[in-house]
Every structure is written in C-alpha cells, then in structure tokens.
PDB file of C-alpha atoms in Angstrom:
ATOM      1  CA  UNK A  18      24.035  -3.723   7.685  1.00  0.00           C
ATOM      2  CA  UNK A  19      24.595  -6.246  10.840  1.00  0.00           C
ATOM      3  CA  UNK A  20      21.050  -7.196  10.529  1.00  0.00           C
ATOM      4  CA  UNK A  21      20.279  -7.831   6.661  1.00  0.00           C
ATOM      5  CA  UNK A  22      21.158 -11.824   6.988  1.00  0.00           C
ATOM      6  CA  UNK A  23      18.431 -11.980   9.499  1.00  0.00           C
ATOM      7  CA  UNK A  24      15.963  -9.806   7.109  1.00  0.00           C
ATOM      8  CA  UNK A  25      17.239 -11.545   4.730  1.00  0.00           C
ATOM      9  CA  UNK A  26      15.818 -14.514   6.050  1.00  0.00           C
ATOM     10  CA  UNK A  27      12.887 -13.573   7.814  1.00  0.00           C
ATOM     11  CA  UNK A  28      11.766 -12.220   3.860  1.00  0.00           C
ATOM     12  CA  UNK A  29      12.700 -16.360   2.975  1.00  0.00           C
ATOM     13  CA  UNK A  30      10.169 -18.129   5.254  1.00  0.00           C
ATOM     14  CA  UNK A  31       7.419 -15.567   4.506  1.00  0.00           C
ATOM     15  CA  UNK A  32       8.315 -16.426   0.531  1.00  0.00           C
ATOM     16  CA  UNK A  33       7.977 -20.279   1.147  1.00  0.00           C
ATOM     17  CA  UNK A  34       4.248 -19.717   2.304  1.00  0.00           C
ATOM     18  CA  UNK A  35       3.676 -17.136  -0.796  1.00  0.00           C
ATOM     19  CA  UNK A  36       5.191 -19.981  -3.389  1.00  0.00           C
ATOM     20  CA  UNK A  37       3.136 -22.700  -1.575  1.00  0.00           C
ATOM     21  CA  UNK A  38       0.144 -20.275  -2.374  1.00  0.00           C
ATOM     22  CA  UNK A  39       0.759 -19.087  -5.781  1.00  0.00           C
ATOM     23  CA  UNK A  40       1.232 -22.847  -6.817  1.00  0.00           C
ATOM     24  CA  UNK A  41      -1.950 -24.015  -5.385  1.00  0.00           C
ATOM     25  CA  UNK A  42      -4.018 -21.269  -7.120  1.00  0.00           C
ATOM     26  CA  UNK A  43      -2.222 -22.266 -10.323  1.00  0.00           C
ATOM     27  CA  UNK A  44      -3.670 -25.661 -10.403  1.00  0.00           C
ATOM     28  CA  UNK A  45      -7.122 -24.103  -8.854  1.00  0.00           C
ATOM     29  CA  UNK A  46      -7.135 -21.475 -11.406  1.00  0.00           C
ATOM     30  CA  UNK A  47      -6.180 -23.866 -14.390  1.00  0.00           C
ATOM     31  CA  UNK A  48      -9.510 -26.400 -13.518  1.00  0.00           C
ATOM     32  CA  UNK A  49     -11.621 -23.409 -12.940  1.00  0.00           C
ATOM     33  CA  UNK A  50     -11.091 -21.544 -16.089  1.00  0.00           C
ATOM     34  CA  UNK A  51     -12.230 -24.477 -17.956  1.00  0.00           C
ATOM     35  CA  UNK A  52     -15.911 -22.919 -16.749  1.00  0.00           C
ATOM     36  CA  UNK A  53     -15.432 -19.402 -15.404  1.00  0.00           C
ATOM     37  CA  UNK A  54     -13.530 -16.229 -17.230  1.00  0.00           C
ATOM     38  CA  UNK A  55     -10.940 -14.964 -15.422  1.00  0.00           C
ATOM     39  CA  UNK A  56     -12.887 -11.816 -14.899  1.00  0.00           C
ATOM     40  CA  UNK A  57     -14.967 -14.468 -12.648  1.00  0.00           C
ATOM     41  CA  UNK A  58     -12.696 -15.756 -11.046  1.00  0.00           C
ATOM     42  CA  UNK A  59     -11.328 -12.604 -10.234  1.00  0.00           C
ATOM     43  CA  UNK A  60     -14.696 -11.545  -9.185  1.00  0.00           C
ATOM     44  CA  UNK A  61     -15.311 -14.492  -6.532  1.00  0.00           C
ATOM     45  CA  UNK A  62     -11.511 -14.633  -5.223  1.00  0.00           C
ATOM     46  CA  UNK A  63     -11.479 -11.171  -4.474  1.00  0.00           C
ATOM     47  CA  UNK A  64     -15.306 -11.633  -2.567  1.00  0.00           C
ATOM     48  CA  UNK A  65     -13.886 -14.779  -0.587  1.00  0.00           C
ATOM     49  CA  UNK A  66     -10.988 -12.682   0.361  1.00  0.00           C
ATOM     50  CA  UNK A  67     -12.772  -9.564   1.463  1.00  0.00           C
ATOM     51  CA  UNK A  68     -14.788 -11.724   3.911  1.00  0.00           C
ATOM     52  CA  UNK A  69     -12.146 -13.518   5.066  1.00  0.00           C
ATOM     53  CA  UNK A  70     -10.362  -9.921   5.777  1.00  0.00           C
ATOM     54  CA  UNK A  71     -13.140  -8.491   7.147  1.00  0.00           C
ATOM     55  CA  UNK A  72     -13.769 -11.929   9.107  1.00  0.00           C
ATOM     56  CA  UNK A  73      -9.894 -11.330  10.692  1.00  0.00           C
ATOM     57  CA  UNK A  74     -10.253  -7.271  11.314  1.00  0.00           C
ATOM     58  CA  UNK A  75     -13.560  -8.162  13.378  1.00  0.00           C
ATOM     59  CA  UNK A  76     -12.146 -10.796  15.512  1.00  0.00           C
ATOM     60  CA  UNK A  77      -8.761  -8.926  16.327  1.00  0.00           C
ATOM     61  CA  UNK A  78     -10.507  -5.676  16.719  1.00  0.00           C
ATOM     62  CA  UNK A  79      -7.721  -4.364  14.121  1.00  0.00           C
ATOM     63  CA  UNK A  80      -9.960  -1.787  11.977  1.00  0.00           C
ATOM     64  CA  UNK A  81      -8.016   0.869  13.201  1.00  0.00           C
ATOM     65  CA  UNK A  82      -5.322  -0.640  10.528  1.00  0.00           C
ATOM     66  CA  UNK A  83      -7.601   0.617   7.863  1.00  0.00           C
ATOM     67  CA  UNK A  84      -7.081   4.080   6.550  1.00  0.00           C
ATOM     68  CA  UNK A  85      -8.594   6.030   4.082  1.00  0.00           C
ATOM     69  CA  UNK A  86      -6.440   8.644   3.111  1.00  0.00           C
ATOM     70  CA  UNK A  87      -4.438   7.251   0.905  1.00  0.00           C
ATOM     71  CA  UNK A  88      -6.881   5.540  -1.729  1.00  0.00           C
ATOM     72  CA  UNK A  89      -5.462   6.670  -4.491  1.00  0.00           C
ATOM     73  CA  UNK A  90      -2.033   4.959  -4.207  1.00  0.00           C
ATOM     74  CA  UNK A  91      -4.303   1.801  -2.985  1.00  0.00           C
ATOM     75  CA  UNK A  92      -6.207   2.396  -6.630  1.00  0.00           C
ATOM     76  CA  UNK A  93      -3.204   2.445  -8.385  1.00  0.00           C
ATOM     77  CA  UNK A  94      -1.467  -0.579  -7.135  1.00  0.00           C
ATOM     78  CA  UNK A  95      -4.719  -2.726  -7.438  1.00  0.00           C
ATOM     79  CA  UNK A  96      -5.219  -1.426 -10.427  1.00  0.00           C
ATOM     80  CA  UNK A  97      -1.524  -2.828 -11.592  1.00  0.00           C
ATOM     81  CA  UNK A  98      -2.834  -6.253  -9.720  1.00  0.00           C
ATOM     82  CA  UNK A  99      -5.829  -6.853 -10.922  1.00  0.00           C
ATOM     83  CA  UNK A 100      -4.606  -6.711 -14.705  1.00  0.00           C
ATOM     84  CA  UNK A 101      -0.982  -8.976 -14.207  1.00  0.00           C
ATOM     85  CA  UNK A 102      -3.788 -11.116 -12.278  1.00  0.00           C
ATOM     86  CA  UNK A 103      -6.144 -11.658 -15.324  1.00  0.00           C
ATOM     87  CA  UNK A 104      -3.633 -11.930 -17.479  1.00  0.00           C
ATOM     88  CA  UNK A 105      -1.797 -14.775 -15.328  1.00  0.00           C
ATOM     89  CA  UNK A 106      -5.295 -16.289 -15.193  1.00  0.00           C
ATOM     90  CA  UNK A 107      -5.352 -16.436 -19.012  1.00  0.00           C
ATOM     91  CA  UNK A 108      -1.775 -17.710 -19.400  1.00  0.00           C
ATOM     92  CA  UNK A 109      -2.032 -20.851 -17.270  1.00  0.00           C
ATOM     93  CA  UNK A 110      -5.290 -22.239 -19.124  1.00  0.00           C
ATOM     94  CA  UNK A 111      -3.754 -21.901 -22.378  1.00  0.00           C
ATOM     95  CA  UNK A 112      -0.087 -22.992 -21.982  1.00  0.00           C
ATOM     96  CA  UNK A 113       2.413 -25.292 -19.736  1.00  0.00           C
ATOM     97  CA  UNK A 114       2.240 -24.024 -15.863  1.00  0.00           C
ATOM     98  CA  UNK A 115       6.906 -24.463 -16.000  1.00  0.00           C
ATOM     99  CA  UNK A 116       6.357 -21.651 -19.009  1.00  0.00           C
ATOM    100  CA  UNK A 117       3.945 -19.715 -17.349  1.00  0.00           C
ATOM    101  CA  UNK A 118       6.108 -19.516 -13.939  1.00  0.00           C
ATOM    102  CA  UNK A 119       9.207 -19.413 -16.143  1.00  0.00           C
ATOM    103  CA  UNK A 120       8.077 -15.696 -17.542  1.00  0.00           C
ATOM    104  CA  UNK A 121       6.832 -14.930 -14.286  1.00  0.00           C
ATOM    105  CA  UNK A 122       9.882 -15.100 -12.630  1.00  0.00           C
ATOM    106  CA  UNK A 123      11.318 -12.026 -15.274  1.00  0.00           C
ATOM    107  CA  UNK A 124       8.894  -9.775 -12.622  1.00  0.00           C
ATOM    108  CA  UNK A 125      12.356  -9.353 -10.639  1.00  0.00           C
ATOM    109  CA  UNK A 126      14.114  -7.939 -13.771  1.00  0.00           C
ATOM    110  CA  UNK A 127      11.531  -5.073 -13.936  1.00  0.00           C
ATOM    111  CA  UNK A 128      11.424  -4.981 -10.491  1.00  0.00           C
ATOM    112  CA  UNK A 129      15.178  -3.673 -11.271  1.00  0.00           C
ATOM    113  CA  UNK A 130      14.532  -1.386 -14.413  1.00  0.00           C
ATOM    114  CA  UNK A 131      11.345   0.022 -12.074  1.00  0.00           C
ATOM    115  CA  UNK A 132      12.511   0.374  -8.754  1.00  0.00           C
ATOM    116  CA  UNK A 133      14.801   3.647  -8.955  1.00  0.00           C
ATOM    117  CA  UNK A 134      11.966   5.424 -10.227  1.00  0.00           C
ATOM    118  CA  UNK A 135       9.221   3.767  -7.748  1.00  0.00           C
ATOM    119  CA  UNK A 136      10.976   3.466  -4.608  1.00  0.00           C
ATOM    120  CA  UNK A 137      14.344   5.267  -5.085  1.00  0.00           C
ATOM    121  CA  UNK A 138      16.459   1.830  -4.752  1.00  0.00           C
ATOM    122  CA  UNK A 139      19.784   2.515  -6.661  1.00  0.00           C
ATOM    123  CA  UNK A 140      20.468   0.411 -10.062  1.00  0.00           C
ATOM    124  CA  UNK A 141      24.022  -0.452  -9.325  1.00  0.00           C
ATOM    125  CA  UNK A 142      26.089  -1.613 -12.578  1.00  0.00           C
ATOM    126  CA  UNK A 143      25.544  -5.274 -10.861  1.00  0.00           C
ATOM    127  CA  UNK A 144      21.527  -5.304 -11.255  1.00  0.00           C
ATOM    128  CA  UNK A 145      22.210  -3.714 -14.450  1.00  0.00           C
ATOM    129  CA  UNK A 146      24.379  -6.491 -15.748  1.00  0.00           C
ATOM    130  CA  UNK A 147      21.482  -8.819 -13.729  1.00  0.00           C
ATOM    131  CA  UNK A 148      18.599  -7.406 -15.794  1.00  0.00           C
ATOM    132  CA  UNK A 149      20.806  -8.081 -19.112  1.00  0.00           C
ATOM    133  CA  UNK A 150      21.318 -11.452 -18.705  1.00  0.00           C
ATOM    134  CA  UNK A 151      17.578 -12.432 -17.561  1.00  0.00           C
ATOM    135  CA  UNK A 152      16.297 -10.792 -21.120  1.00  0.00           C
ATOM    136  CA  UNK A 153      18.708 -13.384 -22.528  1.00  0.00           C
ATOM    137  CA  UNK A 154      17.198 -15.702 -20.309  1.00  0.00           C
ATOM    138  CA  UNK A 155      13.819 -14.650 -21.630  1.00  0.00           C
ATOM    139  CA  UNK A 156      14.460 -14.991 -25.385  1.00  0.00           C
ATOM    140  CA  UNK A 157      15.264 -18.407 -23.938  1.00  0.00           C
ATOM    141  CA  UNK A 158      12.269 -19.387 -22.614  1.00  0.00           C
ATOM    142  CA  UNK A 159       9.906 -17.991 -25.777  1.00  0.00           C
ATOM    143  CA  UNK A 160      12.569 -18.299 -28.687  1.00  0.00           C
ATOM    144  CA  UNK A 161      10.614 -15.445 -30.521  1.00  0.00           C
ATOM    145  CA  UNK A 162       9.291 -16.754 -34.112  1.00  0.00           C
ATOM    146  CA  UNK A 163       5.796 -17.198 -35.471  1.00  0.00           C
ATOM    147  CA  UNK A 164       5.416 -20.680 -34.022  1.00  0.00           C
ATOM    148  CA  UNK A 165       6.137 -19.708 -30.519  1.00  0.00           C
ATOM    149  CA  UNK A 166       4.841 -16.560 -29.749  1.00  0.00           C
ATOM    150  CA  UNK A 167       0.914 -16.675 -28.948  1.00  0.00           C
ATOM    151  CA  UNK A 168      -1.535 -15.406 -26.784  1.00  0.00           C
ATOM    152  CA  UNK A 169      -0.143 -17.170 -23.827  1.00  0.00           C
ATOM    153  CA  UNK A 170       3.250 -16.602 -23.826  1.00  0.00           C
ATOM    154  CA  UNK A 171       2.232 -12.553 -24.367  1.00  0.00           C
ATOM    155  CA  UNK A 172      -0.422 -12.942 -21.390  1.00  0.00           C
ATOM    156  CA  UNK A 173       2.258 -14.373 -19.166  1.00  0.00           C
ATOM    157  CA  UNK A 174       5.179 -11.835 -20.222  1.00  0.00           C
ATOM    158  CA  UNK A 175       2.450  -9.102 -19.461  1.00  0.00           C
ATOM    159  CA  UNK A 176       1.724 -10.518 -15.907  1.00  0.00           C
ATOM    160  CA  UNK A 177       5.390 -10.458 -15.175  1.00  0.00           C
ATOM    161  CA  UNK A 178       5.651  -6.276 -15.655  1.00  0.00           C
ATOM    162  CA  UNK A 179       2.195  -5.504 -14.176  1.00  0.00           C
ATOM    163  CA  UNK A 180       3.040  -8.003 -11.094  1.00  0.00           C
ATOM    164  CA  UNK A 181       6.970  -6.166 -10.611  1.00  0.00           C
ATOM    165  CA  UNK A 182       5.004  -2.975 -10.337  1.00  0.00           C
ATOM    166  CA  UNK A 183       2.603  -4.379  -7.791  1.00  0.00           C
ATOM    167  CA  UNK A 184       5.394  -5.556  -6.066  1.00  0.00           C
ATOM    168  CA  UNK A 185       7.052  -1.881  -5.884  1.00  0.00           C
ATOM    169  CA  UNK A 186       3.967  -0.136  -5.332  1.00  0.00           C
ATOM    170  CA  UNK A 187       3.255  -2.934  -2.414  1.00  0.00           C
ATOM    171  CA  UNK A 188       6.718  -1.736  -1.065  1.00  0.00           C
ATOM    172  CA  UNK A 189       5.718   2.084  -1.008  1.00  0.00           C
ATOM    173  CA  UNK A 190       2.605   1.494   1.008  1.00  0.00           C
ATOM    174  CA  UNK A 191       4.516  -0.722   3.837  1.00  0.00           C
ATOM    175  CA  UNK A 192       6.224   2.305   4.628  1.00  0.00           C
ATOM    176  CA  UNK A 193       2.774   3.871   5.267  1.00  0.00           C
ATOM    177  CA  UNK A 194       0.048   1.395   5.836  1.00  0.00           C
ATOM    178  CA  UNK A 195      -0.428  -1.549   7.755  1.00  0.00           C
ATOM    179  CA  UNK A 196      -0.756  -4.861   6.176  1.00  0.00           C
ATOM    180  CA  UNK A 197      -4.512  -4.591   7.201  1.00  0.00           C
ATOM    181  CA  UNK A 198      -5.227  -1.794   5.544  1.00  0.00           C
ATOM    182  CA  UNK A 199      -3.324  -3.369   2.209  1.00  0.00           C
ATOM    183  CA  UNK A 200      -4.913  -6.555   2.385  1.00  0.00           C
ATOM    184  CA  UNK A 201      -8.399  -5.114   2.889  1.00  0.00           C
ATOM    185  CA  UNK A 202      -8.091  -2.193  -0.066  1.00  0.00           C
ATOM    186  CA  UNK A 203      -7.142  -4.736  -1.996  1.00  0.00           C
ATOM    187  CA  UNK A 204      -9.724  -7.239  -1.992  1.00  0.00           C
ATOM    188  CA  UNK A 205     -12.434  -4.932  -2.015  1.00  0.00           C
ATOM    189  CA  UNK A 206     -11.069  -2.934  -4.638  1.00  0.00           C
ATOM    190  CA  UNK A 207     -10.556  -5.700  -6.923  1.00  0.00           C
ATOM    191  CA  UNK A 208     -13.874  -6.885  -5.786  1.00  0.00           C
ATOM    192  CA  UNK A 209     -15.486  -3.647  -7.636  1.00  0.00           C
ATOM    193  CA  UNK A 210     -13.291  -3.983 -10.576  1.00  0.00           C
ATOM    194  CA  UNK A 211     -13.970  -7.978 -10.973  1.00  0.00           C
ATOM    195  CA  UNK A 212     -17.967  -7.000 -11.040  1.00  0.00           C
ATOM    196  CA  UNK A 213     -17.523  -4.446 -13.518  1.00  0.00           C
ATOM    197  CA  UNK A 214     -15.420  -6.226 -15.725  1.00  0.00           C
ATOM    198  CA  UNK A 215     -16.921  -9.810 -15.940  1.00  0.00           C
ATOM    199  CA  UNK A 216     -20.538  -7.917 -15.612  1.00  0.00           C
ATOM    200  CA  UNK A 217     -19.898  -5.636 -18.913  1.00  0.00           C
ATOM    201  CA  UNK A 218     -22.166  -8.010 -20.683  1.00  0.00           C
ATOM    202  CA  UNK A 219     -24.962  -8.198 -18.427  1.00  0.00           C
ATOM    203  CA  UNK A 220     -24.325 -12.003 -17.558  1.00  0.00           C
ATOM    204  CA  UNK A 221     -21.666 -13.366 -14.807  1.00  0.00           C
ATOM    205  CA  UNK A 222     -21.568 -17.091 -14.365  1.00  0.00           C
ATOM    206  CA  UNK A 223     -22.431 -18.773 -11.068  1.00  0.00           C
ATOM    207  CA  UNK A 224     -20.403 -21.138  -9.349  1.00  0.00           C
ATOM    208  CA  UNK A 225     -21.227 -24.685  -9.793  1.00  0.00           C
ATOM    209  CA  UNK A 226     -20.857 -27.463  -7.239  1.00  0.00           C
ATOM    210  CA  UNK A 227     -17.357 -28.316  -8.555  1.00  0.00           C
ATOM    211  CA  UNK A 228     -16.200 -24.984  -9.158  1.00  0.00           C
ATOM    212  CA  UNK A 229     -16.831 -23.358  -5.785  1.00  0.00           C
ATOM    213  CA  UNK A 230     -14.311 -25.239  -4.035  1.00  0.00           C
ATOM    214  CA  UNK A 231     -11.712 -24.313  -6.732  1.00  0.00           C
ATOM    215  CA  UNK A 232     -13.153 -20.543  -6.300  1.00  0.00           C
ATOM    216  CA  UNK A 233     -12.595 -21.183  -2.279  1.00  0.00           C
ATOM    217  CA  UNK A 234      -8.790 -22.293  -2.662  1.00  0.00           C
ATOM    218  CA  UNK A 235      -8.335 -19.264  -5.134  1.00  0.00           C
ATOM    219  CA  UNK A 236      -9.613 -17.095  -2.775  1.00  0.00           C
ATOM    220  CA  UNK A 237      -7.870 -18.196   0.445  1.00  0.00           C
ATOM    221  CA  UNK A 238      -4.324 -19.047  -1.627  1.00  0.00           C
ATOM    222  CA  UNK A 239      -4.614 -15.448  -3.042  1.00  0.00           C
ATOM    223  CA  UNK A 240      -4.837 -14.077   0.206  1.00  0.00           C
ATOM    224  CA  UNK A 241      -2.519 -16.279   2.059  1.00  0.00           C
ATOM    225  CA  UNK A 242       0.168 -15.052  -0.881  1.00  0.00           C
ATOM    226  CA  UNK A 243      -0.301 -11.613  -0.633  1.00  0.00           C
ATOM    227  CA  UNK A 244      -0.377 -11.814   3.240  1.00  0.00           C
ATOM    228  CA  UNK A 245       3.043 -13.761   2.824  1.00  0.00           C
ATOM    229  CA  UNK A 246       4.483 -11.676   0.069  1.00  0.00           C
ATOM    230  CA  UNK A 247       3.655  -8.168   1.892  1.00  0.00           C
ATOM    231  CA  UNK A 248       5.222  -9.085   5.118  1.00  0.00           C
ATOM    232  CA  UNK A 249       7.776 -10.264   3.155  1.00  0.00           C
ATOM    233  CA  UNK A 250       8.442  -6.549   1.614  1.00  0.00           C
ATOM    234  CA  UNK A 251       8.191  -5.097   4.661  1.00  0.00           C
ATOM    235  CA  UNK A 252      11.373  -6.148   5.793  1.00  0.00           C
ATOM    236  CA  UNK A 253      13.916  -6.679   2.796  1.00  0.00           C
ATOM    237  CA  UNK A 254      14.335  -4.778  -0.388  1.00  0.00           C
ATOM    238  CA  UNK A 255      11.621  -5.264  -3.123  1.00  0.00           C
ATOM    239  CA  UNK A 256      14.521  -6.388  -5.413  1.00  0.00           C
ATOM    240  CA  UNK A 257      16.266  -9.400  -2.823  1.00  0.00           C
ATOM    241  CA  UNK A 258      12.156 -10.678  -2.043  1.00  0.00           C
ATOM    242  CA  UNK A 259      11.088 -11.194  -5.493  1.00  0.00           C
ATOM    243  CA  UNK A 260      13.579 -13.942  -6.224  1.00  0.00           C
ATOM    244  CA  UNK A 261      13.387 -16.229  -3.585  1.00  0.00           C
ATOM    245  CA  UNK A 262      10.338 -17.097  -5.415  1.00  0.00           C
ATOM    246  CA  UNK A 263      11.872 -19.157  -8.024  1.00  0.00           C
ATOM    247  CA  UNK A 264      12.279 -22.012  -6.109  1.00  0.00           C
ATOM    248  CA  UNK A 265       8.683 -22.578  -7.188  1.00  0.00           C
ATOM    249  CA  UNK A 266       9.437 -23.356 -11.059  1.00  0.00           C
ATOM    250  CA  UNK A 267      10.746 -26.897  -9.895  1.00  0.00           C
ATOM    251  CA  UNK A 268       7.783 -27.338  -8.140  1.00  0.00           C
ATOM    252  CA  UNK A 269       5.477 -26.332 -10.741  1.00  0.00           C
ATOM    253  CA  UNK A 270       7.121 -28.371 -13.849  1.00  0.00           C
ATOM    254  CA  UNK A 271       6.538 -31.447 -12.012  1.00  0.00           C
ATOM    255  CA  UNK A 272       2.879 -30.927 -11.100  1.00  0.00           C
ATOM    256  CA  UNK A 273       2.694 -30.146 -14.540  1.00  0.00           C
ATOM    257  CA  UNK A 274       3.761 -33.523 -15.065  1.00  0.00           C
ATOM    258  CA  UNK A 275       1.983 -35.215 -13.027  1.00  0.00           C
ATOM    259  CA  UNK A 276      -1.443 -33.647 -13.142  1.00  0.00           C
ATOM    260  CA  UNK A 277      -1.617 -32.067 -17.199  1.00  0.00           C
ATOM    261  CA  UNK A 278       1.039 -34.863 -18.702  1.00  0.00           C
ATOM    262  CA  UNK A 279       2.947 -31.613 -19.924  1.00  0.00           C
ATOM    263  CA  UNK A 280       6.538 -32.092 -20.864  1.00  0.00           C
ATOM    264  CA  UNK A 281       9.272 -31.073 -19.140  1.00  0.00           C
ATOM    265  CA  UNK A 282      10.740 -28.190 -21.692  1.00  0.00           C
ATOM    266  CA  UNK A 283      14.497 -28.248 -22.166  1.00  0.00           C
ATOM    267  CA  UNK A 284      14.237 -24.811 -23.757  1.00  0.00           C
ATOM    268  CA  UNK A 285      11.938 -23.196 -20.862  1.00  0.00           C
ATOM    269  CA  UNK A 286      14.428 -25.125 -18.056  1.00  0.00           C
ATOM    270  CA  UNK A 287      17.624 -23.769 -20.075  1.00  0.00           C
ATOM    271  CA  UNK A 288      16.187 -20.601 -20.169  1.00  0.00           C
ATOM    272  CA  UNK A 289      15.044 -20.373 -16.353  1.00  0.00           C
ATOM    273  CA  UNK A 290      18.153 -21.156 -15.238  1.00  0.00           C
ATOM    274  CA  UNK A 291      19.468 -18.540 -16.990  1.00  0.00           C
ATOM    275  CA  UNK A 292      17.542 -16.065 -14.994  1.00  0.00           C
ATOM    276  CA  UNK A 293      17.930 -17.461 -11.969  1.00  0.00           C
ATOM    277  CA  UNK A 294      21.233 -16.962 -11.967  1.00  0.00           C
ATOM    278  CA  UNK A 295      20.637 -12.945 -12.880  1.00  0.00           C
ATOM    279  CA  UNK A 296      18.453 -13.432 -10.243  1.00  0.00           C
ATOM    280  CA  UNK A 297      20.809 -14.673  -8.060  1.00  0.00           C
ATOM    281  CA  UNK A 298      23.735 -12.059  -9.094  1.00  0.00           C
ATOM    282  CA  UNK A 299      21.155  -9.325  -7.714  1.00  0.00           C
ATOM    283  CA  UNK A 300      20.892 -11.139  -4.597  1.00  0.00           C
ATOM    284  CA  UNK A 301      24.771 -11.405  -4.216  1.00  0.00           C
ATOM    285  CA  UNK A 302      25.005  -7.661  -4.661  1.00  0.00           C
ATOM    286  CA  UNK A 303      21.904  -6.946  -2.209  1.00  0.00           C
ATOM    287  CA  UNK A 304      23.578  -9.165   0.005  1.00  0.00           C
ATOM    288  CA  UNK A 305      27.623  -7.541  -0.501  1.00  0.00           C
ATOM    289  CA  UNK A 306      28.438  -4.642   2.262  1.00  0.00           C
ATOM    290  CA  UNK A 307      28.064  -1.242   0.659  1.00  0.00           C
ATOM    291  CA  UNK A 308      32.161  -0.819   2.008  1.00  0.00           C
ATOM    292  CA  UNK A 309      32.627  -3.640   0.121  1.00  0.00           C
ATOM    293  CA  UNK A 310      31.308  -2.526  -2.809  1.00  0.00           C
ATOM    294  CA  UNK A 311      33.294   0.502  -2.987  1.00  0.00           C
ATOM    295  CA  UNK A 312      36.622  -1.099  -2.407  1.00  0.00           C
TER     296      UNK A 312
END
C-alpha cells in the first residue's frame, strides 16, 4: 500500500491532460454539430485518430503493441464507446455544457455499481453509501418533471453509464494489452462503426472549410484523452481515476459563459457538488489502509 499516494498521483497529472482534452472537444463538438451529425463527427474523429495512431506506431516501430487475439473484448468496449460518445455528442448541442459535464461526472457512480462484476473491485459499504448520495446528487442536477427532462438531459445521463463501462472495460484490457494496441483498436473500430452508421442513408456530409479544423481538434483531443485517461487506469483503480475528472465542471460552466452566454445553474452547481463529494468519499476510502479499514 506504500506506493498508492504516488499512483495516486501519477493517475492525477495524466487526468489534467484528459480534462484539458475532453473540454476542448466539447466546445469543438458543440460548433461542429451545428453542420455535421454526430455519426459524422464520429466518423472523421475516429479517421484523424487512426492516422495519427498509425502515424506514431510507424515512427516508434511499436506495431508489435498491436495484437489480435483479443478482438472481441476490443469490440465490446468500443462498442460501449462509440454509443456514450454519440450520445455525449447529442447532449452538448442541445443543452448547457455545466449540465452536460454535471451528468457526466455520475460515470464514477456506475463505475461503483459496475466494477465488482467487471473487474472484481470490492463494493465496500463506503462506495455503497458513495453511489447513494451521487443519485441524490443526480435528482439534483435534472429535478425530474415534465419541464426538465428532455432529450438532452436523457442523452447525457446515457453517456454517463455507457462511458463508466468503457472505463471498466478500458481497465480489463491494461492488464492485457498495451496502450498501442487500445488506442489503435479503438480508432479503427469506431472508424467502421462511424461509416456504417452516418452512411445508413446513402449520404455522409463532407467537411467544409470551417468545419475541418473543428473535425481536426475532435480528432486529436479525442485521442490525446483517451491516451491520458488509459495510462491513467493503468496505474490506479478504475474507481479513484474517474473522479479526478471533476475538476473540469468549473472549467466548463465558465466557458459556457463566456462563449454560449449560458447561465450559471444554481440547481446543476448544488447538485454537482453533491456528487463530488460522493465522489470524494470513494476516494477517501480508496485512499484509507485496508488495516485501517478493518479496525
């Protein structure tokens, strides 16, 4: 246990480049759905991010990282991506980023409810009591009624679950693949499923001279997240990684502000804070000596 501090840690400056990321492709991925589905834009990030991985495993000489033999799990986990991704997409054209993010951040409370039966981590009665409080947190954020539940605010709550079972299934892999081998199953995976699903109607849009550069940052902040974000899982639990993120709400509200004049939410803030601090409860008990524990 002498050495979870420094994993601890090492899983924190790997998370600040994966929230830098995620919160330039939200403002990227707002402007460009204003032209492109998100099946498109799904379809070109995943092609700008198999080049660039291909790009990195030629220059390194690192295709040996690539295996084969375990495509199904690879299927399954992109699968999982590829749908929280589209529907994440579709939530931040539609309503405030802060909300958006704010429902996001509930992936570490199915992280919790998932990861005994993914991974095997143990659901002490401390993430229990964690996962309790950040559904309060939730009804929070969406106070359920007629008037507040839309397409949106489902699309976002949906991204949450599918993106805690990327995260677990991401976790499973490390333990078996490299992180070149990840990377480059999942762009070109979600490369084949981005073609077939924005091409079911014959017709996928081409960039235009102001979306391509939006389509470029998606691309490269996708890849620079999940880059971040896997090494970040390869060396601390699944359930202490996933909230470090949160730090990026903050963030997010204010370029909301300032870029979309959207208002700062006393209801979505309330409620955020709310899970953070489930959020941070799990990270106390990650953090508290299994001795400890039992004492």
């Amino acid at each position: 246990m002498s050495d979870q501090p420094v994993q601890i840690g090492r899983a924190a400056l790997w998370m600040t480049g994966a929230i830098a990321s995620f919160s330039a492709m939200a403002i990227a991925g707002r402007e460009a759905g204003s032209s492109l589905d998100t099946f498109e834009i799904m379809t070109y990030r995943s092609l700008i991010g198999l080049i660039i991985v291909v790009g990195v495993l030629t220059v390194t000489g690192s295709w040996k990282q690539v295996s084969s033999q375990r495509l199904g799990p690879h299927l399954i986990r992109n699968a999982a991506h590829f749908t929280g991704q589209n529907l994440w997409f579709f939530a931040v054209t539609i309503i405030p980023l802060a909300q958006v993010f704010a429902l996001e951040f509930t992936s570490p409370l199915w992280v919790l409810v998932l990861a005994p039966l993914i991974v095997g981590e143990r659901l002490t009665s401390a993430r229990a009591i964690s996962a309790l409080i950040g559904f309060i947190g939730i009804l929070i954020v969406t106070r359920p009624s007629p008037d507040t539940i839309n397409a949106g605010v489902m699309a976002a709550a949906g991204s949450a679950i599918f993106f805690a079972l990327t995260n677990l299934l991401t976790k499973r892999l490390t333990q078996v693949e490299r992180i070149g081998s990840i990377l480059f199953w999942l762009t070109s995976m979600q490369l084949v499923m981005g073609l077939i699903a924005s091409g079911y109607d014959g017709e996928i849009a081409l960039p235009s001279a102001s979306t391509a550069p939006l389509l470029v940052l998606i691309g490269v902040a996708g890849l620079t997240a999940h880059f971040c974000l896997t090494n970040a899982l390869a060396v601390a639990p699944a359930t202490v990684v996933v909230p470090i993120d949160f730090t990026r709400l903050p963030v997010i509200a204010i370029l909301g502000m300032l870029l979309y004049n959207e208002p700062l939410d006393l209801w979505v803030l309330c409620g955020a804070i709310v899970i953070f601090g489930a959020n941070y409860l799990n990270i106390m008990d990650a953090k508290t000596p299994k001795r400890a524990r039992n004492t």
